[in-house]
CSV table of C-alpha atoms and ligand atoms in Angstrom, one decimal:
chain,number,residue,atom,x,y,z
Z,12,UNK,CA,1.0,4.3,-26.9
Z,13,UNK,CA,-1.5,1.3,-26.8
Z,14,UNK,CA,-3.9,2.1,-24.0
Z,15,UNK,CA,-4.6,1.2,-21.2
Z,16,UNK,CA,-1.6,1.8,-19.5
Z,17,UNK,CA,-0.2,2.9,-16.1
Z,18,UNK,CA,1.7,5.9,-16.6
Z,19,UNK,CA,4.0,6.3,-13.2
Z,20,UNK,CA,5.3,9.9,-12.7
Z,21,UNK,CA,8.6,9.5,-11.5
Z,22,UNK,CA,8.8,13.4,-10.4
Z,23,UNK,CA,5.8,12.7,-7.9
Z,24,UNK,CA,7.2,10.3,-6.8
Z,25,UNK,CA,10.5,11.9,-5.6
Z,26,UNK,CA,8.1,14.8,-4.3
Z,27,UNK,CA,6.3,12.5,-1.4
Z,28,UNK,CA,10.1,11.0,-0.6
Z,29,UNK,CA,11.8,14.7,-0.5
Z,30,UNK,CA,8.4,14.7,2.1
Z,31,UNK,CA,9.0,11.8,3.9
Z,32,UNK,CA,13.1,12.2,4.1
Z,33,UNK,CA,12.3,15.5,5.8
Z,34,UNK,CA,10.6,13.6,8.4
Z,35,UNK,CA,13.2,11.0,9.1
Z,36,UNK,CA,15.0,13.9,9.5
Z,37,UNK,CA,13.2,15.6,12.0
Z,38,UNK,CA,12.8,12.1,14.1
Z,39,UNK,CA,15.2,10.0,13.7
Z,40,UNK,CA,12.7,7.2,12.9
Z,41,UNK,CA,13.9,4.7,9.8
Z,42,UNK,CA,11.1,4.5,6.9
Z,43,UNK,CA,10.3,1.4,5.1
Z,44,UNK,CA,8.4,1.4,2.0
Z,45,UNK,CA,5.0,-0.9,2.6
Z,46,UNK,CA,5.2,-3.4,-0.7
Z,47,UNK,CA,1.8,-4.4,-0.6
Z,48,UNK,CA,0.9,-1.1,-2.2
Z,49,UNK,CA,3.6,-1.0,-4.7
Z,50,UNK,CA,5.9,-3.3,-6.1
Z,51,UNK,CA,7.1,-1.9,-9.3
Z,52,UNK,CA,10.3,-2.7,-8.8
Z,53,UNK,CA,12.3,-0.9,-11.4
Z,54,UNK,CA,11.6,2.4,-9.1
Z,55,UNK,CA,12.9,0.7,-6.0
Z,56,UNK,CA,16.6,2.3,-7.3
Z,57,UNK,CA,15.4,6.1,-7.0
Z,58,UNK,CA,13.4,5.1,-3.7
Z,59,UNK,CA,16.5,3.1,-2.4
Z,60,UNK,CA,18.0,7.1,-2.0
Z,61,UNK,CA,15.5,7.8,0.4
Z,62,UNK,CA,14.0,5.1,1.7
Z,63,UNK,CA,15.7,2.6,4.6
Z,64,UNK,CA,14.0,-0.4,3.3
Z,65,UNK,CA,11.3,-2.5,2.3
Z,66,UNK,CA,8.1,-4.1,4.3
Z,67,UNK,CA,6.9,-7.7,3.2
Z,68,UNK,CA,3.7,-10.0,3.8
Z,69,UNK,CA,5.8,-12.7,3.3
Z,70,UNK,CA,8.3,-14.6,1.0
Z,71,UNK,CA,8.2,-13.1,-2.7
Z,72,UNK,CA,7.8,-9.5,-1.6
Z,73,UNK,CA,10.3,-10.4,1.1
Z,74,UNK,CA,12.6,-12.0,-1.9
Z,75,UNK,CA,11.8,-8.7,-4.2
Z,76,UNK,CA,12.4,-6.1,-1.4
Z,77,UNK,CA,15.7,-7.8,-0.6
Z,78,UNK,CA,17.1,-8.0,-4.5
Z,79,UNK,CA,15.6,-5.2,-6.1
Z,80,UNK,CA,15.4,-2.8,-3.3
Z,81,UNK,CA,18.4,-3.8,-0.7
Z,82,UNK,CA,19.1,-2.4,2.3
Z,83,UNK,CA,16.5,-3.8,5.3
Z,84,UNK,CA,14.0,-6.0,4.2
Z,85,UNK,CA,11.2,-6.6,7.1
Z,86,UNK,CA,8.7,-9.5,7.1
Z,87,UNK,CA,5.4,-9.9,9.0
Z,88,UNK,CA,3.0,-12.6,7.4
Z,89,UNK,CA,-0.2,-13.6,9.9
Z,90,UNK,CA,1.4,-17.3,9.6
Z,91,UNK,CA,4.5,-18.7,8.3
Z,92,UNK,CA,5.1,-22.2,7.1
Z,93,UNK,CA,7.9,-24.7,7.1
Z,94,UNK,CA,8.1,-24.9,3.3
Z,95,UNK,CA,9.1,-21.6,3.0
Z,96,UNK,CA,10.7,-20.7,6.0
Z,97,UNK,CA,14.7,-21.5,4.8
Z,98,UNK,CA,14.2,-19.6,2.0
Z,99,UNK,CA,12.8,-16.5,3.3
Z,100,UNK,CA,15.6,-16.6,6.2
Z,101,UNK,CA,17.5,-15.8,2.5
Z,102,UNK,CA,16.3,-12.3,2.6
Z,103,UNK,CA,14.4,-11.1,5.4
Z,104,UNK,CA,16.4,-9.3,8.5
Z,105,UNK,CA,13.9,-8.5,10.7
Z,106,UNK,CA,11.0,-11.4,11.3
Z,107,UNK,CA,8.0,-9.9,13.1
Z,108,UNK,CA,5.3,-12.9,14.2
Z,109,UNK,CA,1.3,-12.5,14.7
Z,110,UNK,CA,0.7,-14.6,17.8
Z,111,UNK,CA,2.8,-16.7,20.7
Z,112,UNK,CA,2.5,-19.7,18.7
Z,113,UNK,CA,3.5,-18.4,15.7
Z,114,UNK,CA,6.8,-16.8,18.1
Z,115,UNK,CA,7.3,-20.3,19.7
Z,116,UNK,CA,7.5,-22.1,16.7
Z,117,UNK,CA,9.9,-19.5,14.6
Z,118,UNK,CA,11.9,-17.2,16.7
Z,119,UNK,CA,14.3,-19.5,17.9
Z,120,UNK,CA,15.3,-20.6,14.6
Z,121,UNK,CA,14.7,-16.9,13.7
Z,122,UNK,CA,17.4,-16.1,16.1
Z,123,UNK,CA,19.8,-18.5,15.3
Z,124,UNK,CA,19.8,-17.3,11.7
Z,125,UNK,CA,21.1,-13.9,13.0
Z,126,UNK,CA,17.9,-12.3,12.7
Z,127,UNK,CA,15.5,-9.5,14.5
Z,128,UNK,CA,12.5,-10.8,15.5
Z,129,UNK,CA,9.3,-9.1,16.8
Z,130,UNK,CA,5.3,-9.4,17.3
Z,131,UNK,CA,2.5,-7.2,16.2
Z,132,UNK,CA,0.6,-6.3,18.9
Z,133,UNK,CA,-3.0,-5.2,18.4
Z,134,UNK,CA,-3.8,-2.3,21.0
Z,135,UNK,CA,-7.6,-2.7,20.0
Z,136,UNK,CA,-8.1,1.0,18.9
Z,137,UNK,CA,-9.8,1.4,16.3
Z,138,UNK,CA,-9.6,5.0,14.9
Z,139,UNK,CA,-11.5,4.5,11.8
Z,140,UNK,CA,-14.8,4.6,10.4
Z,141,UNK,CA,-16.2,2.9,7.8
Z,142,UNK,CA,-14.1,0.7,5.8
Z,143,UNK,CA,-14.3,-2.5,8.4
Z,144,UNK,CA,-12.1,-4.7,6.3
Z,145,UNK,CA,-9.1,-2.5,7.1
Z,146,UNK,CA,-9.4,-2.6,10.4
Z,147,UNK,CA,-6.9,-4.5,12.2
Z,148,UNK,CA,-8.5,-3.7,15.8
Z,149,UNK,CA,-12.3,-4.7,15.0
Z,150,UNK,CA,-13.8,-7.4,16.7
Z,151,UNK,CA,-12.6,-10.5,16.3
Z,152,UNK,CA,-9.0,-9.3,14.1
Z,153,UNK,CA,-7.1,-12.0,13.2
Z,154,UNK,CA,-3.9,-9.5,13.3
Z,155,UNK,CA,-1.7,-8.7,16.0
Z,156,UNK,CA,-1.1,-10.5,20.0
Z,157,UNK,CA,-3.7,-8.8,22.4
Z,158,UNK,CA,-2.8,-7.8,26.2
Z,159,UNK,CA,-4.8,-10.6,27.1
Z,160,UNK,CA,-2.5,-13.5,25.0
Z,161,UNK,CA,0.5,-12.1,25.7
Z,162,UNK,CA,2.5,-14.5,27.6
Z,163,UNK,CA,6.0,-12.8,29.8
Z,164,UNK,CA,8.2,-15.5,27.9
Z,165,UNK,CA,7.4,-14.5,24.7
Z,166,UNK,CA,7.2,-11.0,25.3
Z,167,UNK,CA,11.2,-11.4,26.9
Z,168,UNK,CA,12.2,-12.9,23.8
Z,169,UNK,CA,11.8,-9.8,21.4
Z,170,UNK,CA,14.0,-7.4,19.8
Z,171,UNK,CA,11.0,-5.3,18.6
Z,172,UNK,CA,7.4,-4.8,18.6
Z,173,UNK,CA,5.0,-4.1,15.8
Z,174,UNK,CA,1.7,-2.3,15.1
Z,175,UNK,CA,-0.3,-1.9,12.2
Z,176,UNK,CA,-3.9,-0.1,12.9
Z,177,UNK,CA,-4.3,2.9,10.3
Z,178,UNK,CA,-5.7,3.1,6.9
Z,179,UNK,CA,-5.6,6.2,5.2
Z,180,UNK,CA,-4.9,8.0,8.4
Z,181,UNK,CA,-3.9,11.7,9.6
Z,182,UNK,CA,-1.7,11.9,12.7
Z,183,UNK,CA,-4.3,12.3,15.5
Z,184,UNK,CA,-5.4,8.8,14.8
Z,185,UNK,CA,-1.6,8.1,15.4
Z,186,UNK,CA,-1.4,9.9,18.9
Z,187,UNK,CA,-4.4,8.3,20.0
Z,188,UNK,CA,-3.2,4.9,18.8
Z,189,UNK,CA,0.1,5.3,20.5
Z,190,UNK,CA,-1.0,6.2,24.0
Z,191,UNK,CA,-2.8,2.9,23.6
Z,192,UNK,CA,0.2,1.1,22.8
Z,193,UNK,CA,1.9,2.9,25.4
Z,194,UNK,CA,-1.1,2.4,28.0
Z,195,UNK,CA,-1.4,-1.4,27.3
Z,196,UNK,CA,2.3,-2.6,26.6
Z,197,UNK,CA,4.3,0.1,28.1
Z,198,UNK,CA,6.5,-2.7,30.3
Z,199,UNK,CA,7.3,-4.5,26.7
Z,200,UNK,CA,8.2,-1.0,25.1
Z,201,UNK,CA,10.5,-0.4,27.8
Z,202,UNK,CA,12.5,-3.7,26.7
Z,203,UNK,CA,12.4,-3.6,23.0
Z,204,UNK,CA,15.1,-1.8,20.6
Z,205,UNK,CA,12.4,-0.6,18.3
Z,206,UNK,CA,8.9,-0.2,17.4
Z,207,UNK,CA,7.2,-0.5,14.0
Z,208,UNK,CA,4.2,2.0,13.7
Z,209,UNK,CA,3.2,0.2,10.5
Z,210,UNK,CA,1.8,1.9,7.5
Z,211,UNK,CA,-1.5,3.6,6.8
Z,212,UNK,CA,-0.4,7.3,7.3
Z,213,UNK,CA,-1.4,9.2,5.1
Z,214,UNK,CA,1.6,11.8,5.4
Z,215,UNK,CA,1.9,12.7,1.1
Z,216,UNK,CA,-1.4,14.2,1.1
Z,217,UNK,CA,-2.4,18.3,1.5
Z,218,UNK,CA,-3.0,19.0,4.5
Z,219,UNK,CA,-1.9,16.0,6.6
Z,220,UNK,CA,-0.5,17.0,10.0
Z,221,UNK,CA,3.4,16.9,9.8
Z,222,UNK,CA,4.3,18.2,13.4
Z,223,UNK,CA,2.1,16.1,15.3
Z,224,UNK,CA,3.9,13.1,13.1
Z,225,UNK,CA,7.0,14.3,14.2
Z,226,UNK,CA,6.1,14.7,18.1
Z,227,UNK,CA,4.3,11.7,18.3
Z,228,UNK,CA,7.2,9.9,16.5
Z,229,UNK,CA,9.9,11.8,18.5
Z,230,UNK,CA,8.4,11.9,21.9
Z,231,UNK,CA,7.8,7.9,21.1
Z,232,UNK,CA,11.4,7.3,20.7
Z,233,UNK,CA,12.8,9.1,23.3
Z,234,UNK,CA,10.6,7.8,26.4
Z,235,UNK,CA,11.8,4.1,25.5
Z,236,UNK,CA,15.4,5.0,23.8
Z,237,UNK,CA,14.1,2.8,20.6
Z,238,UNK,CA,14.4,2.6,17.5
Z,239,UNK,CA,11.1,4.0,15.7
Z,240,UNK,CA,9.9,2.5,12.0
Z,241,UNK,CA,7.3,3.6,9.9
Z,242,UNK,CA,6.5,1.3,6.8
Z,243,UNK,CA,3.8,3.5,4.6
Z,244,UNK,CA,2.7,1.8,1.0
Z,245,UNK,CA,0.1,4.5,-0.3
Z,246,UNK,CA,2.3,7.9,1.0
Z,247,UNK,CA,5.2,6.9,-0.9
Z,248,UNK,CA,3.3,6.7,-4.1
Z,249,UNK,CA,0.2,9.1,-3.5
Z,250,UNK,CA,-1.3,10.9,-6.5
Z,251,UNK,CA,1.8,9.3,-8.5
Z,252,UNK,CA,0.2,7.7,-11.9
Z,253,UNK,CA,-2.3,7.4,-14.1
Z,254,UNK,CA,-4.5,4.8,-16.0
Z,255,UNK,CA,-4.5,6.2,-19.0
Z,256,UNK,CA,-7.3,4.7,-21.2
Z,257,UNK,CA,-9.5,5.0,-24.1
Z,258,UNK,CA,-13.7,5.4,-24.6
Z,259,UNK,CA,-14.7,2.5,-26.9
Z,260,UNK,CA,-18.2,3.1,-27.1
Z,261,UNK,CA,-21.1,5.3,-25.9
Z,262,UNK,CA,-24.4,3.7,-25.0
Z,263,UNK,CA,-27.7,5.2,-23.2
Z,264,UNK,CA,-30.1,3.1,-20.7
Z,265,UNK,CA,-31.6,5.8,-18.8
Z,266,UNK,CA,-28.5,7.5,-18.8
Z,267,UNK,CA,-25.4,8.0,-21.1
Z,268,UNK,CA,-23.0,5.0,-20.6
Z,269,UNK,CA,-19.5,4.7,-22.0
Z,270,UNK,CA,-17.4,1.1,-22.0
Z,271,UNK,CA,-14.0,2.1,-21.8
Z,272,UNK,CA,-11.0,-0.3,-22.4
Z,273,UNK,CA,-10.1,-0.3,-18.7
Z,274,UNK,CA,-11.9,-2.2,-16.2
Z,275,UNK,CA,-12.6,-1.5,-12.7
Z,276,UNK,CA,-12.9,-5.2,-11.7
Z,277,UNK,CA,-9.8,-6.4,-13.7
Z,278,UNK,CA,-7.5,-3.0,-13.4
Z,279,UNK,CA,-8.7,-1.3,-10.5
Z,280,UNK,CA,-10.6,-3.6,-8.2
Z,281,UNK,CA,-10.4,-1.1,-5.4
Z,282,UNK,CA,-13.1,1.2,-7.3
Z,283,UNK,CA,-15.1,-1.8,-6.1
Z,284,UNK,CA,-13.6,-3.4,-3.2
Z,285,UNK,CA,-13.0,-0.5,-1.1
Z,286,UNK,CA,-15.1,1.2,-2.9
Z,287,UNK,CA,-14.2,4.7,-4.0
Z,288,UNK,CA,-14.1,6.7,-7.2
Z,289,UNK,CA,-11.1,7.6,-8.7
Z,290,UNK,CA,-10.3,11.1,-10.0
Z,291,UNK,CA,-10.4,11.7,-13.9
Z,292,UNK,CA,-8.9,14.5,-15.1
Z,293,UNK,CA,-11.2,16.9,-16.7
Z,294,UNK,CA,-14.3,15.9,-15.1
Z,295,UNK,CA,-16.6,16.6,-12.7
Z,296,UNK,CA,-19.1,15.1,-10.3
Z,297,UNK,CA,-22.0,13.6,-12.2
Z,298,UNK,CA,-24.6,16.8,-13.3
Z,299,UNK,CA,-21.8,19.3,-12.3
Z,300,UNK,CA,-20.7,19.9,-15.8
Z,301,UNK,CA,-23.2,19.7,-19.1
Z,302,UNK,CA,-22.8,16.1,-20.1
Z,303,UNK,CA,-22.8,13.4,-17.5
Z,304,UNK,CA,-22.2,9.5,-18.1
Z,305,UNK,CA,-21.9,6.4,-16.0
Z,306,UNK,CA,-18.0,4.9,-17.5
Z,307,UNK,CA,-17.7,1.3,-17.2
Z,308,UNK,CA,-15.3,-1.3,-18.0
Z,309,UNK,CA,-15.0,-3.9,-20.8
Z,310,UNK,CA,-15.8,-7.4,-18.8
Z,311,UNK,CA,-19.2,-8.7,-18.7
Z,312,UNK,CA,-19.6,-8.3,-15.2
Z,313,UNK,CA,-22.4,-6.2,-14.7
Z,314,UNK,CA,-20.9,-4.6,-11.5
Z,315,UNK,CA,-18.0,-3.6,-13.5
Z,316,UNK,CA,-18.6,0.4,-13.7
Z,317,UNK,CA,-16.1,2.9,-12.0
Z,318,UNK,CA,-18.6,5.5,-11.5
Z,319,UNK,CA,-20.6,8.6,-12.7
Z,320,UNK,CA,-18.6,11.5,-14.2
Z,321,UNK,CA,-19.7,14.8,-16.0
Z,322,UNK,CA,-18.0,16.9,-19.3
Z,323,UNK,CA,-18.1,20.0,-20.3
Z,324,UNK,CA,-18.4,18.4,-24.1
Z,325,UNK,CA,-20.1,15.4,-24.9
Z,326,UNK,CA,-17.7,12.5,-24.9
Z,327,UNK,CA,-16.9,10.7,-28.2
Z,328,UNK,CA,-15.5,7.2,-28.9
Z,329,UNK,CA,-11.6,7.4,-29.3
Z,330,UNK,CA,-11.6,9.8,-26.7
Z,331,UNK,CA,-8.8,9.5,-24.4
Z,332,UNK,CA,-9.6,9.4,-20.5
Z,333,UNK,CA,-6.9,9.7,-17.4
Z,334,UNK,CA,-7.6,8.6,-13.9
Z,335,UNK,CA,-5.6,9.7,-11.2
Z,336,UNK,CA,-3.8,8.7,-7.9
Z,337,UNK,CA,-3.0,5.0,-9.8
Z,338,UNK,CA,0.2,4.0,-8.9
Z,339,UNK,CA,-0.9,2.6,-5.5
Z,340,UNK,CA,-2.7,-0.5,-4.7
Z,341,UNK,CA,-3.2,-0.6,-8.8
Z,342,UNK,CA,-0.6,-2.9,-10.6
Z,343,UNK,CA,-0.1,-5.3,-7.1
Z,344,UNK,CA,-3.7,-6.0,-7.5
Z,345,UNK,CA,-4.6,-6.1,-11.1
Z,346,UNK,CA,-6.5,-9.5,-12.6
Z,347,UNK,CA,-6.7,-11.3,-16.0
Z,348,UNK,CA,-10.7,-12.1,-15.2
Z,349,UNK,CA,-12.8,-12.3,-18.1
Z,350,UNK,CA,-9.5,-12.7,-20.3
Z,351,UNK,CA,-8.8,-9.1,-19.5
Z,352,UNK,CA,-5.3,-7.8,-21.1
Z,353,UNK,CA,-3.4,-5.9,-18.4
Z,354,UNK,CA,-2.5,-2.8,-19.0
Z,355,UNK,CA,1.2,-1.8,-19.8
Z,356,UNK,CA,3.2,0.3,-17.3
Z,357,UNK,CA,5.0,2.9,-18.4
Z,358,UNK,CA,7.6,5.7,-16.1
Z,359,UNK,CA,7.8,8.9,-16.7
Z,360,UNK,CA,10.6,10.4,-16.4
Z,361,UNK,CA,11.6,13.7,-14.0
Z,362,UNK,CA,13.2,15.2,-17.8
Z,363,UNK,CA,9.4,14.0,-19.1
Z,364,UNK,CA,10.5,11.5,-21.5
Z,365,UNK,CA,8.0,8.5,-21.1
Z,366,UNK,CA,9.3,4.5,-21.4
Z,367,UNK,CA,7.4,1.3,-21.9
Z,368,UNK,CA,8.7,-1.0,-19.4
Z,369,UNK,CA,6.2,-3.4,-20.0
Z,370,UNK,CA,3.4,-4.7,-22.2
Z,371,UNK,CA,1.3,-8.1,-21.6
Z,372,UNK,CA,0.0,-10.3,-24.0
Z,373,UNK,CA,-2.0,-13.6,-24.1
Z,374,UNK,CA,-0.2,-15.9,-22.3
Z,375,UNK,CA,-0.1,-13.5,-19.2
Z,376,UNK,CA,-4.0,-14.5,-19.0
Z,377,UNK,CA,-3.4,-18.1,-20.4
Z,378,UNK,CA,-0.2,-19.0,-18.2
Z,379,UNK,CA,-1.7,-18.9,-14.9
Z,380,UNK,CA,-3.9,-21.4,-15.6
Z,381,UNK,CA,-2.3,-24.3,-16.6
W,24,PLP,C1,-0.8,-2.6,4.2
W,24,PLP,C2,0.3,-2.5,5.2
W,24,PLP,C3,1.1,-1.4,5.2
W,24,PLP,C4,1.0,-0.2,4.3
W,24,PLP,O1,-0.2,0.4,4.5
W,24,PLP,P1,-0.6,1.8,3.6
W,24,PLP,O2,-2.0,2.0,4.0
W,24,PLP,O3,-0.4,1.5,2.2
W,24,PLP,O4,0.3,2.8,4.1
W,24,PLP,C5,2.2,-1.4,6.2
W,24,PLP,N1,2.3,-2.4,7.0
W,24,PLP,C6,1.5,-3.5,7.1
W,24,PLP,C7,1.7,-4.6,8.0
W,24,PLP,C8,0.4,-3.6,6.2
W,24,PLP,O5,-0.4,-4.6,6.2
């Protein structure tokens, strides 16, 4: 197999939604998979058995969620625009709007098509630390209607309301964020048919806090008789795939360097955007084995290195490397910069046979641009 390539474990995968089927269980709430996370479509099938539906940002994941994935396709998008609007009345069921304006310009015709229509609300509680850009209630969010701009006629006009606060999240950020909802917007809870907690929990991951989900979920849904959703990208996915890729040369500066033939700006911008540092298999943190070495990708960008990492043998070029927990927020975000080649995605399968299910070539990088 030509490497890189994104190796998605299809066994993992049904591990986190045997997790998260056990919860609807337990709750009664509906879960959507978040497709801003994860869009490789020809898995939506096996997640279709679990799953109640898919969660867009607007009108091609709304248009992929609805033909590849069926069953309910949600939409919230900060803004929508005329140009689009018929089409993605095509495939999206439930319509949720940012802001009053947004709600006075869309629902009605929202409504007339047949469809649900709510608003994400910000409760301004913020329950995280540290990564500010995904932090829908810091100062001065451009997502989700405040107490303060919420007007009685639009509030009267929803079927649901919607929330989105969490990143990476356990369940006591959850509680706390509830009682806030409840606290601010209880009178508009009371009215609606269900509530959209949004994604961001991280409820896949050892050691995450399952009951308190499943109070806070429960106890939700029974005070206002609604209709609870949850819409999690990352849980549905965690620790489900690899970048599988190849050491293509070893330098030394100071320290031992190797380029590899996967790139954190081009393959894996979150190493840089979020940033964080991917597990590798086999390795350590840098002096914790014998041989440590900064790995960086293939672009010129000098910025381009995925981090420091340490061997218990020296590293050698041909070697083959795997980094883990890459099937989310990998292939949705992935860039041709540089004239990078992507790297091919490939399933494997619960039985461990492995497919190809795609490989890209030139005009991927060239075709975009003119
Ligand atoms: C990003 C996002 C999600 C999914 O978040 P995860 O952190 O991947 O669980 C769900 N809903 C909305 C509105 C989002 O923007």
């Amino acid at each position: 197999m030509r490497t890189p390539y994104f190796l998605i474990e299809e066994s993992k995968i049904v591990r986190n939604l045997e997790i998260l089927a056990d919860v609807k269980r337990r709750t009664g709430c509906k879960i959507l998979l978040a497709q801003k996370a994860y869009s490789a479509f020809f898995t939506y099938p096996l997640i279709a058995g679990y799953l109640d539906g898919t969660a867009a940002s607007g009108l091609y994941e709304a248009r992929l969620g609805k033909t590849a994935f069926g069953k309910e396709t949600h939409v919230f998008s900060p803004a929508y625009n005329d140009e689009e609007w018929d089409e993605l009345m095509l495939y999206a069921d439930h319509v949720i709007f940012n802001s009053p304006t947004q709600a006075r310009k869309f629902l009605p015709r929202a409504k007339a098509a047949g469809k649900q229509v709510g608003l994400r609300l910000n409760p301004e509680c913020s329950t995280q630390e540290g990564h500010g850009i995904y932090d829908p209630c810091g100062k001065y969010s451009r997502l989700g209607t405040t107490k303060a701009n919420l007007d009685a006629e639009t509030a009267d006009m929803l079927d649901g309301v919607h929330m989105h606060t969490l990143c990476e999240q356990d369940s006591d950020a959850l509680e706390i964020t509830v009682a806030a909802l409840e606290e601010k917007f209880g009178d508009v809870l009371k009215k609606v048919k269900w509530i959209n907690l949004g994604g961001g929990h991280h409820i896949t991951r050892e050691g995450y806090d399952i009951e308190r989900l499943v109070r806070t979920v429960k106890g939700l849904s029974d005070r206002y008789g609604a209709q609870v959703y949850l819409e999690p990208g990352e849980a549905v996915v965690l620790n489900a795939g690899q970048l599988v890729c190849r050491v293509e040369d070893i330098t030394d500066n100071g320290m031992k360097i190797a380029i590899l033939d996967a790139s954190a700006a081009c393959h894996m911008p979150d190493v840089i955007e979020m940033p964080y540092r991917p597990p590798l298999q086999g390795s350590g943190l840098p002096d914790e084995k014998k041989y440590t070495y900064r790995l960086g990708g293939p672009t010129c960008l000098a910025g381009d290195v995925i981090g420091d990492y340490s061997f218990d043998r020296p590293l050698r070029v041909g070697d083959i490397l795997r980094f883990d927990d890459m099937a989310l927020y990998t292939m949705v975000k992935t860039n041709t910069f540089n004239g990078m080649r992507l790297p091919s995605i490939c399933l494997e399968h619960s039985d461990g046979s492995v497919e190809t299910v795609k490989e890209f070539c030139y005009e991927d990088f060239a075709g975009r641009l003119g």
